[in-house]
Tab-separated table of C-alpha atoms and ligand atoms in Angstrom:
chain	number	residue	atom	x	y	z
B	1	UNK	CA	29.190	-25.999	-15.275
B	2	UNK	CA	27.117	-23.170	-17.305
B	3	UNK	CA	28.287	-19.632	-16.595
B	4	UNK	CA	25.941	-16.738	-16.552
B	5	UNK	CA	27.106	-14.430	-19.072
B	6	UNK	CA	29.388	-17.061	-20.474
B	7	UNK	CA	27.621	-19.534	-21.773
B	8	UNK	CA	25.026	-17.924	-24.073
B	9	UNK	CA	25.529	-15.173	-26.482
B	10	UNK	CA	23.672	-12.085	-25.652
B	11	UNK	CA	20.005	-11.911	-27.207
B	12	UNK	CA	18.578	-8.642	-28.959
B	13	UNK	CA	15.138	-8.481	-26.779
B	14	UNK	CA	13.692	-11.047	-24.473
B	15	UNK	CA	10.540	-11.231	-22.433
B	16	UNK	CA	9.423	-12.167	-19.172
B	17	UNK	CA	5.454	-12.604	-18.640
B	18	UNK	CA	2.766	-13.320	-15.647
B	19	UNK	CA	0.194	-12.177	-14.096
B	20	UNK	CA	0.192	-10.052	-11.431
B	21	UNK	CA	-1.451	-6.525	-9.310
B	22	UNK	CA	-4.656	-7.100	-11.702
B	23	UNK	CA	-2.804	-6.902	-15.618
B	24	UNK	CA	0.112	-8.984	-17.529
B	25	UNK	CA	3.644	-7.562	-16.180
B	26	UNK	CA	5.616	-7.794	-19.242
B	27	UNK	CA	9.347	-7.835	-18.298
B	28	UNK	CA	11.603	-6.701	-21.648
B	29	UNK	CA	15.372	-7.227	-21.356
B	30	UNK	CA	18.180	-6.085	-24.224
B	31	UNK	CA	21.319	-6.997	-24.618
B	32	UNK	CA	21.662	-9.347	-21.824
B	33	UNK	CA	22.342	-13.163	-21.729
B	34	UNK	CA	19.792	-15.578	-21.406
B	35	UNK	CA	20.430	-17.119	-17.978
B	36	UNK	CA	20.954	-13.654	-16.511
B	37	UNK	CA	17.405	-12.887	-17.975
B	38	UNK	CA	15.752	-15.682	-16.807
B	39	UNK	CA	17.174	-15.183	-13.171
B	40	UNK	CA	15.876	-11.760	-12.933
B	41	UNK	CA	12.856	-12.503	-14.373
B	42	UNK	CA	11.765	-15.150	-11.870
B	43	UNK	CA	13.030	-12.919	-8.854
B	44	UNK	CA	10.787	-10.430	-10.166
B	45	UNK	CA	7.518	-12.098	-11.079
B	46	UNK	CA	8.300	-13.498	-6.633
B	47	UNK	CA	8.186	-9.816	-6.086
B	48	UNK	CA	5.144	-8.882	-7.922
B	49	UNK	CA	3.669	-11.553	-6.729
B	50	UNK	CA	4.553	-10.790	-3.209
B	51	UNK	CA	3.249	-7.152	-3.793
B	52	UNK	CA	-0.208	-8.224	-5.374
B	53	UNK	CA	-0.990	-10.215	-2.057
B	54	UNK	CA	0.264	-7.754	0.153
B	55	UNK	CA	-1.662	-4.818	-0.993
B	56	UNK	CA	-4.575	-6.190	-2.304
B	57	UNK	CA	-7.604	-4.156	-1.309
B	58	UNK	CA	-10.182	-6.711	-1.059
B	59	UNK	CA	-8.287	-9.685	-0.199
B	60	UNK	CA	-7.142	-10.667	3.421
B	61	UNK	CA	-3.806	-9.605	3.330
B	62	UNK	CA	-1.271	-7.179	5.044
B	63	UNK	CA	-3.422	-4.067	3.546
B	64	UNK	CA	-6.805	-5.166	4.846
B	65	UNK	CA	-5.296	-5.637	8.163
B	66	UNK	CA	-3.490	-2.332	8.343
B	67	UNK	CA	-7.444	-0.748	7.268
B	68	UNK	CA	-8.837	-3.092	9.947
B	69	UNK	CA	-6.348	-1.053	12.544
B	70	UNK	CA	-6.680	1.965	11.389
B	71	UNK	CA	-10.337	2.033	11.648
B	72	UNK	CA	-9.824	1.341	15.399
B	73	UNK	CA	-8.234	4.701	15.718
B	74	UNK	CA	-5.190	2.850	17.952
B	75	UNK	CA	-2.146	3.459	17.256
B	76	UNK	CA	0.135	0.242	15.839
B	77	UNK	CA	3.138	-0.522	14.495
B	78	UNK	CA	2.942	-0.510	10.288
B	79	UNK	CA	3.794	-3.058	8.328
B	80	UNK	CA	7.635	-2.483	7.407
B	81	UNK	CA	7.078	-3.671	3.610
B	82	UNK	CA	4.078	-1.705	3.256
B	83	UNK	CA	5.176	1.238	5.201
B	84	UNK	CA	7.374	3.056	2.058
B	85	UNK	CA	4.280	2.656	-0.010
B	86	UNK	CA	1.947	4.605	2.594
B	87	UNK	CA	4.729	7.281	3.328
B	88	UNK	CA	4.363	7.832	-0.444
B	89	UNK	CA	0.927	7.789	-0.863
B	90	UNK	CA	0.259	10.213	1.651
B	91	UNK	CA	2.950	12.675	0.215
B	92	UNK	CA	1.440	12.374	-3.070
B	93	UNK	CA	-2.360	13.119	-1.895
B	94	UNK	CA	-1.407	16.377	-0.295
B	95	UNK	CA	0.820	17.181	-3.256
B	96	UNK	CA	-2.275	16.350	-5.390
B	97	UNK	CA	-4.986	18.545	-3.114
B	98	UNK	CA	-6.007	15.143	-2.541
B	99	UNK	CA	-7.678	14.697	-5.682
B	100	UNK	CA	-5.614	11.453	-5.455
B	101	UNK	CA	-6.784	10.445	-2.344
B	102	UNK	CA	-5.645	6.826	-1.390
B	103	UNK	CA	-7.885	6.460	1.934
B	104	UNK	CA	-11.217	6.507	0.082
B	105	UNK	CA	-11.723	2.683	-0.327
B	106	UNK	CA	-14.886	2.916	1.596
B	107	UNK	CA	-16.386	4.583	-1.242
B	108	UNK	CA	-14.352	2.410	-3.910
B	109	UNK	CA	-15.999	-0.272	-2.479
B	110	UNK	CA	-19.550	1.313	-2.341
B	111	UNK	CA	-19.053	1.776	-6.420
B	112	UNK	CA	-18.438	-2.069	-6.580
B	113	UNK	CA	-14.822	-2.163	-7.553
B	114	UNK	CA	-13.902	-3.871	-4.634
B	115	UNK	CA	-13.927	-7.286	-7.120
B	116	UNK	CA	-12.763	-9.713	-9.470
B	117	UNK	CA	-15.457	-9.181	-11.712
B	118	UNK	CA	-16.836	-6.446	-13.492
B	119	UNK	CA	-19.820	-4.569	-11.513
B	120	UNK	CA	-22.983	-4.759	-12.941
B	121	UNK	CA	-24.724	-1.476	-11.494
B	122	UNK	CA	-26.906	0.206	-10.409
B	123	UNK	CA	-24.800	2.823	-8.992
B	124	UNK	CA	-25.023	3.312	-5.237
B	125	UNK	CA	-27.088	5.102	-3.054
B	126	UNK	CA	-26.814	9.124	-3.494
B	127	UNK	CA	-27.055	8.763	0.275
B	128	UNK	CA	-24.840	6.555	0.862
B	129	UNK	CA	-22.549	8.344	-1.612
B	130	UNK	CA	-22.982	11.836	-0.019
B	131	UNK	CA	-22.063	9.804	3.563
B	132	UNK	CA	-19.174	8.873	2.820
B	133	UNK	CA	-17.455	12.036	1.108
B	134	UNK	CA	-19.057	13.766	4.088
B	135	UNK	CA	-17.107	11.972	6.285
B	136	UNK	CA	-14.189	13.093	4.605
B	137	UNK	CA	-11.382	10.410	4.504
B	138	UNK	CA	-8.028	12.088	4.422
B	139	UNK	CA	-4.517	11.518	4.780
B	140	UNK	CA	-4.043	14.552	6.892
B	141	UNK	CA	-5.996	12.145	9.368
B	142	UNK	CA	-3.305	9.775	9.939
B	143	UNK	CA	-0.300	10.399	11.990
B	144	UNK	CA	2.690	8.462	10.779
B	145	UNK	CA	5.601	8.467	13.130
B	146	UNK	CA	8.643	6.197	13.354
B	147	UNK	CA	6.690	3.482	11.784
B	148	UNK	CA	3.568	4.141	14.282
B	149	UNK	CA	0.254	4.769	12.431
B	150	UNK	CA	-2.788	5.865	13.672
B	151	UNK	CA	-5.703	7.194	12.284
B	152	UNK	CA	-8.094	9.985	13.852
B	153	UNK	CA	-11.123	9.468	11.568
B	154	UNK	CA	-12.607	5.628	11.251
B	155	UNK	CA	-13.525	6.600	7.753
B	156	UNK	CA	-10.402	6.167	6.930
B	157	UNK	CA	-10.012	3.181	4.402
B	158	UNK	CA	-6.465	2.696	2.313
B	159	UNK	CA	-7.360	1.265	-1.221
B	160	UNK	CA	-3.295	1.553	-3.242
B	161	UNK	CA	-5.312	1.120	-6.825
B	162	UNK	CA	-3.788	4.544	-7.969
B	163	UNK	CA	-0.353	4.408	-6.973
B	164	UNK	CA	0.537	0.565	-6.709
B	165	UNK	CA	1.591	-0.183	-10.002
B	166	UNK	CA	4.017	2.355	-9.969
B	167	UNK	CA	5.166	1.651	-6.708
B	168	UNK	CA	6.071	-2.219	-8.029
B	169	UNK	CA	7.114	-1.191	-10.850
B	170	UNK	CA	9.936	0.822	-9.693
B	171	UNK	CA	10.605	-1.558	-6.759
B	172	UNK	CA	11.148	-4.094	-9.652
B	173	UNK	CA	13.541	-1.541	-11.753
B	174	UNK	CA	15.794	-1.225	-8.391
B	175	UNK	CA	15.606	-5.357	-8.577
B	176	UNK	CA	16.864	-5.285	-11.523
B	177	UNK	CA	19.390	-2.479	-11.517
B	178	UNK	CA	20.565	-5.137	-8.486
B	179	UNK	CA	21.310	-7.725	-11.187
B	180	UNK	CA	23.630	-5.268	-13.226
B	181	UNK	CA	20.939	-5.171	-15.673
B	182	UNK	CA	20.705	-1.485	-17.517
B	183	UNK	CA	18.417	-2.123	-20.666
B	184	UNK	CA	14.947	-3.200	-20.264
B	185	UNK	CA	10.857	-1.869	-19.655
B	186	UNK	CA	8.961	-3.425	-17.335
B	187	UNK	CA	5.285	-2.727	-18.862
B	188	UNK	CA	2.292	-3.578	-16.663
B	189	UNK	CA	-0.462	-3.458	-18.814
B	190	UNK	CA	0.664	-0.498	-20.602
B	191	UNK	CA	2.204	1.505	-17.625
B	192	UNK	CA	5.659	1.058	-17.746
B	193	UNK	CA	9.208	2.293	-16.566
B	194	UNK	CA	12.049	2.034	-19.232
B	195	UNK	CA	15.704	1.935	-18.200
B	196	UNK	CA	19.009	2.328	-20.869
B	197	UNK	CA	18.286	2.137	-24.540
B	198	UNK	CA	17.159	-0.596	-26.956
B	199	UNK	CA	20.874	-1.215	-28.568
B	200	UNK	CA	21.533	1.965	-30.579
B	201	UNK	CA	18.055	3.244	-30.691
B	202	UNK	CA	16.321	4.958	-27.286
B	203	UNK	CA	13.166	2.709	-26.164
B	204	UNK	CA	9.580	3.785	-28.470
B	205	UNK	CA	6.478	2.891	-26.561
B	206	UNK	CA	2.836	3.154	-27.846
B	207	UNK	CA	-0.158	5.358	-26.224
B	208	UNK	CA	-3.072	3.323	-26.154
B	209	UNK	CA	-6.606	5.413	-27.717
B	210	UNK	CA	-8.795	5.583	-25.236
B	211	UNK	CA	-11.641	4.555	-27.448
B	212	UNK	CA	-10.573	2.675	-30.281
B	213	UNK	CA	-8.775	-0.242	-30.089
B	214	UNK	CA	-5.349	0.802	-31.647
B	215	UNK	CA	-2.604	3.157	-30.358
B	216	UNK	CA	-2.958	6.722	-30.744
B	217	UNK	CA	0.250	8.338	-30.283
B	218	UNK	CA	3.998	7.196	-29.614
B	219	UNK	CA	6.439	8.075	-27.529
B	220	UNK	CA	10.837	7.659	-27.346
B	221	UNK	CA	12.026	7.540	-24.081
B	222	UNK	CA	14.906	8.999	-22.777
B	223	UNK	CA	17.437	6.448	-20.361
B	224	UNK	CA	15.065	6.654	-17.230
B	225	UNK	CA	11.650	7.511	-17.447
B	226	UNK	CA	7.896	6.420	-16.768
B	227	UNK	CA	4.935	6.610	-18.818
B	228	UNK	CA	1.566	5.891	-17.224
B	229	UNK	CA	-2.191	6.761	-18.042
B	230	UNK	CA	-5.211	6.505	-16.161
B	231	UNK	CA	-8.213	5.559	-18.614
B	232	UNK	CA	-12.328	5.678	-17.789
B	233	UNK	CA	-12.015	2.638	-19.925
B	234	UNK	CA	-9.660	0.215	-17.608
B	235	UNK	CA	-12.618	-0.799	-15.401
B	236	UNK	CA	-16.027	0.400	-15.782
B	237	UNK	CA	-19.875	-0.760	-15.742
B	238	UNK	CA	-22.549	0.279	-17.933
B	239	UNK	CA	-26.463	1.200	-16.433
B	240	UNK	CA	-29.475	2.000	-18.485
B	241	UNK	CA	-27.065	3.432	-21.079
B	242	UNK	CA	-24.794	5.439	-18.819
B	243	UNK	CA	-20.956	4.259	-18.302
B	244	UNK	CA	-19.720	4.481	-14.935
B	245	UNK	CA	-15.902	3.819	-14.153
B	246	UNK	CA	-13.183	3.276	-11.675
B	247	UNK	CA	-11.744	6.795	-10.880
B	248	UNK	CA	-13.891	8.501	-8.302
B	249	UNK	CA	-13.465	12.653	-7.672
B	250	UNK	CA	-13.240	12.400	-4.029
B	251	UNK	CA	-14.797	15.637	-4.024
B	252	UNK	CA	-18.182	14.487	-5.287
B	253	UNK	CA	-17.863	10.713	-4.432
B	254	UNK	CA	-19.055	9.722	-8.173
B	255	UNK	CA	-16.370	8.948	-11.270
B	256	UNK	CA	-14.707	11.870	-12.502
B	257	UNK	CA	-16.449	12.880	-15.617
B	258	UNK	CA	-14.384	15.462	-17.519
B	259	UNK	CA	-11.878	13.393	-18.847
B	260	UNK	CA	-11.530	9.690	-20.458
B	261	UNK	CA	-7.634	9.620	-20.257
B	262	UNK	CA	-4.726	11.321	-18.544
B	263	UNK	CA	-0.932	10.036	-19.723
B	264	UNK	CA	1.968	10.953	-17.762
B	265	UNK	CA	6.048	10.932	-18.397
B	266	UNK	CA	8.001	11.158	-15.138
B	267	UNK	CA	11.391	9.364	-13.751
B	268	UNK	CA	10.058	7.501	-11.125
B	269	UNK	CA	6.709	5.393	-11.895
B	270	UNK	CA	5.033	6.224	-8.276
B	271	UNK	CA	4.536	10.082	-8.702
B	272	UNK	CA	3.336	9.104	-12.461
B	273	UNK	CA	1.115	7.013	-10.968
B	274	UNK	CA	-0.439	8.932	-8.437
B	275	UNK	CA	-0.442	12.045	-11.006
B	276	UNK	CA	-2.080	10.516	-14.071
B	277	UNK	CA	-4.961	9.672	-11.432
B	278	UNK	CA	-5.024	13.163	-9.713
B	279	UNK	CA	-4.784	14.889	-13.285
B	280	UNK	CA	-7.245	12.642	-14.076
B	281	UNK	CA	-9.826	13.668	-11.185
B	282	UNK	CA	-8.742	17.446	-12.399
B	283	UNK	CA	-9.935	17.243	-15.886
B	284	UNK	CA	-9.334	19.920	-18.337
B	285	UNK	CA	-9.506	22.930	-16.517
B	286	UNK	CA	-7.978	22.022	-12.872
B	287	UNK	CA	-4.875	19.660	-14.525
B	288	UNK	CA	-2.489	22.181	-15.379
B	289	UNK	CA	-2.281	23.544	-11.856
B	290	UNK	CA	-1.962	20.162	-9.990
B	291	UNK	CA	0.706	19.092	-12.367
B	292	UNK	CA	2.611	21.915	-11.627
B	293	UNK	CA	2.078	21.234	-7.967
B	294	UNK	CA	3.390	17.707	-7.966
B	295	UNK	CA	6.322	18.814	-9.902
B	296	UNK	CA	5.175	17.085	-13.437
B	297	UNK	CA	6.729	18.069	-16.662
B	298	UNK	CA	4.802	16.207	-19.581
B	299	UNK	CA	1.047	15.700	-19.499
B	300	UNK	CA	-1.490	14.547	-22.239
B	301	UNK	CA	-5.053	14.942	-20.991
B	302	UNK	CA	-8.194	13.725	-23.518
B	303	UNK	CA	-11.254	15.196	-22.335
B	304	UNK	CA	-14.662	13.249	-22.963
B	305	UNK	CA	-15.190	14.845	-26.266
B	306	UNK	CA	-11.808	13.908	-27.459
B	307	UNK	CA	-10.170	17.624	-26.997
B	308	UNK	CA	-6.552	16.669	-26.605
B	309	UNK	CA	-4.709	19.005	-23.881
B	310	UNK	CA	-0.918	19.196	-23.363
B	311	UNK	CA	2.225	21.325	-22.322
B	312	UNK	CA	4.807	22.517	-25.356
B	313	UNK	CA	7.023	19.950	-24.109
B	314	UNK	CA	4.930	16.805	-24.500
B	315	UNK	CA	4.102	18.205	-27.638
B	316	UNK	CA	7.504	18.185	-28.654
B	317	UNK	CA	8.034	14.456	-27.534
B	318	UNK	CA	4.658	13.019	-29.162
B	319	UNK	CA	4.231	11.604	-32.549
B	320	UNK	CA	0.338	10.846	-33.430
B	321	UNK	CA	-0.546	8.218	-35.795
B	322	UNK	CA	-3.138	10.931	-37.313
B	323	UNK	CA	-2.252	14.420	-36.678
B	324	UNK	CA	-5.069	15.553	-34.331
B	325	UNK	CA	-6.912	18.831	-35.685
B	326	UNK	CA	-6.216	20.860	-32.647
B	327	UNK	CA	-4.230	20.502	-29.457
B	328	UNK	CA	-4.501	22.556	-26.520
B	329	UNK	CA	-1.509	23.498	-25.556
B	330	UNK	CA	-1.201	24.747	-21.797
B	331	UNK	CA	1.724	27.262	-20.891
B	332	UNK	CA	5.002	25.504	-20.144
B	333	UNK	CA	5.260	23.609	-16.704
Y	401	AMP	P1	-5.440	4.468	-11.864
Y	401	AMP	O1	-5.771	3.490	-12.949
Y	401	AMP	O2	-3.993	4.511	-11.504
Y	401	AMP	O3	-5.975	5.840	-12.132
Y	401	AMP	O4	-6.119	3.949	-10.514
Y	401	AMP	C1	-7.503	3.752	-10.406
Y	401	AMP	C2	-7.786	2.956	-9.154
Y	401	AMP	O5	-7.436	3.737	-7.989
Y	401	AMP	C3	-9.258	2.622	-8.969
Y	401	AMP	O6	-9.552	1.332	-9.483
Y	401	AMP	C4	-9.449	2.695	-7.465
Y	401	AMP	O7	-9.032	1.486	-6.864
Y	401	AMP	C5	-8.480	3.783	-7.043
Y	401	AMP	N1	-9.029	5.156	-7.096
Y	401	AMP	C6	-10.144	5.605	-7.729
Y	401	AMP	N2	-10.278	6.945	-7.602
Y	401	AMP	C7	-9.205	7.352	-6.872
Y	401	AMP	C8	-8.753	8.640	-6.408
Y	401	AMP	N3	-9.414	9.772	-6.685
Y	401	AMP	N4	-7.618	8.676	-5.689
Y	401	AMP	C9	-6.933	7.537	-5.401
Y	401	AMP	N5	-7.302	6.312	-5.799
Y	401	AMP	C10	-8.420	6.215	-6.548
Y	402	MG	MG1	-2.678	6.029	-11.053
């Protein structure tokens, strides 16, 4: 008989890849043996798995039904598996003014991103547009009560874009934590969570430019922290010339146009999540405010003519691969 642990000396850095929640979840493990690796990795790619059908937004699937409730304005019983991830969400939108605001799938869906494929314009309807942010979804709408839900306002739509990634990927550190395992990233599609160190050295992860191809900046991570960045260039459509992309200012109902990328470092990969997006929505002259609001401590904000904004203490942390001519720097958070 094999024995984990036993049988296999331990290897430097291994990988664990699928697909999953839209992106390739790569799984990076150090310092553990093979077997061990290779159990944890195929518990986790079950769960992410599990987690991309669940909360899919335009699939049929525990989400759609929970939207298909809602919108009936009875109360019901939530989903138990999906019910953390709501409690969260809502936190996080009030924390965030609601500039992440996870109930406006209606208006998601109006842009087109409700898909597999890329949109291919024209934008919608400034009617239809302006009907839907008048009806102002909200998560001050819903009462959530000993696992009761109910909505007040049938506008009310959840899409978990913003803050699901996170969400899994943290779910998947606890997973893993489960296993005994203390070293590893798990990086889905360049938002990631890194746990311990890689052998003597702390983990180094890359900042991707938002438009170039290469990596702009990189980062060392400490034993338990999150990086993730919302881009205008993850999902987008181009019309007669003009680019419009995935992260909507509720406010307005049309993509948030003051910045093309927001990065965020935080422990847990949720509030990271949900932050890069808000921060995002906030643009250069509303971030520095929400971030202290949600309790953030390191921001990088590019703003759509490549003006890089930050506090002192990202500053600290960041090494560019060209030294950018001038930085904003915000007062400390
Ligand atoms: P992220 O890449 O984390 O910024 O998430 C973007 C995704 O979240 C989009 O593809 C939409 O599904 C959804 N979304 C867009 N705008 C918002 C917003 N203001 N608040 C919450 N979710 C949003
Ligand atoms: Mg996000």
């Amino acid at each position: 008989m094999l024995l984990a642990g036993c049988s296999q000396p331990p290897d430097p850095g291994q990988h664990r890849q699928f697909f999953a929640l839209g992106t390739l979840i790569d799984i990076t493990f150090y310092g553990i043996d093979s077997s061990t690796a290779e159990q944890a990795g195929t518990e986790l790619e079950q769960l992410f798995l599990r987690m991309h059908a669940d909360w899919h937004a335009w699939q049929p699937g525990i989400l759609q039904e929970t939207n298909h409730r809602l919108a009936t304005q009875d109360e019901f019983s939530a989903d138990p598996t999906l019910l953390p991830l709501l409690e969260a969400a809502n936190r996080l939108s009030r924390l965030s003014n609601e500039l992440f605001n996870p109930v406006i799938g209606k208006l998601i869906a109006l842009w087109g991103f409700h898909s597999d494929e890329r949109p291919a314009g024209p934008p919608p309807d400034k009617a239809a547009i302006r009907e839907l942010v008048q009806q102002h979804p909200s998560v001050t709408d819903i009462t959530l009560d000993n696992g009761r839900i109910r909505s007040s306002n049938p506008a009310v739509s959840y899409d978990l874009g913003a803050v699901a990634k996170g969400y899994a990927i943290d779910r998947g550190i606890e997973r893993l934590r489960a296993h005994g395992i203390d070293n590893a990233i798990i990086n889905a599609g360049g938002d990631l969570r890194a746990i311990g160190r890689h052998g003597d050295r702390p983990w180094r992860i890359g900042i991707r430019d938002p438009r170039g191809p290469g990596v702009l900046a990189a980062i060392e991570l400490g034993d338990d922290e999150s990086v993730l960045t919302s881009g205008d260039y993850e999902r987008f459509f181009v019309y007669k010339g003009k680019r419009y992309h995935h992260i909507i200012d509720p406010r307005s109902g049309y993509p948030a146009d003051s910045a093309t990328s927001v990065t965020v470092i935080h422990t847990d990969a949720t509030t990271a999540d949900a932050a890069a997006t808000a921060l995002f929505v906030a643009g250069p002259k509303q971030w520095y405010a929400i971030a202290r609001r949600m309790g953030i401590h390191y921001v990088m904000l590019i703003d759509r003519n490549g003006t890089i904004y930050m506090n002192p203490a990202m500053r600290q942390r960041i090494h560019f691969e060209t030294e950018p001519a001038d930085i904003h720097l915000s007062k400390p958070l």
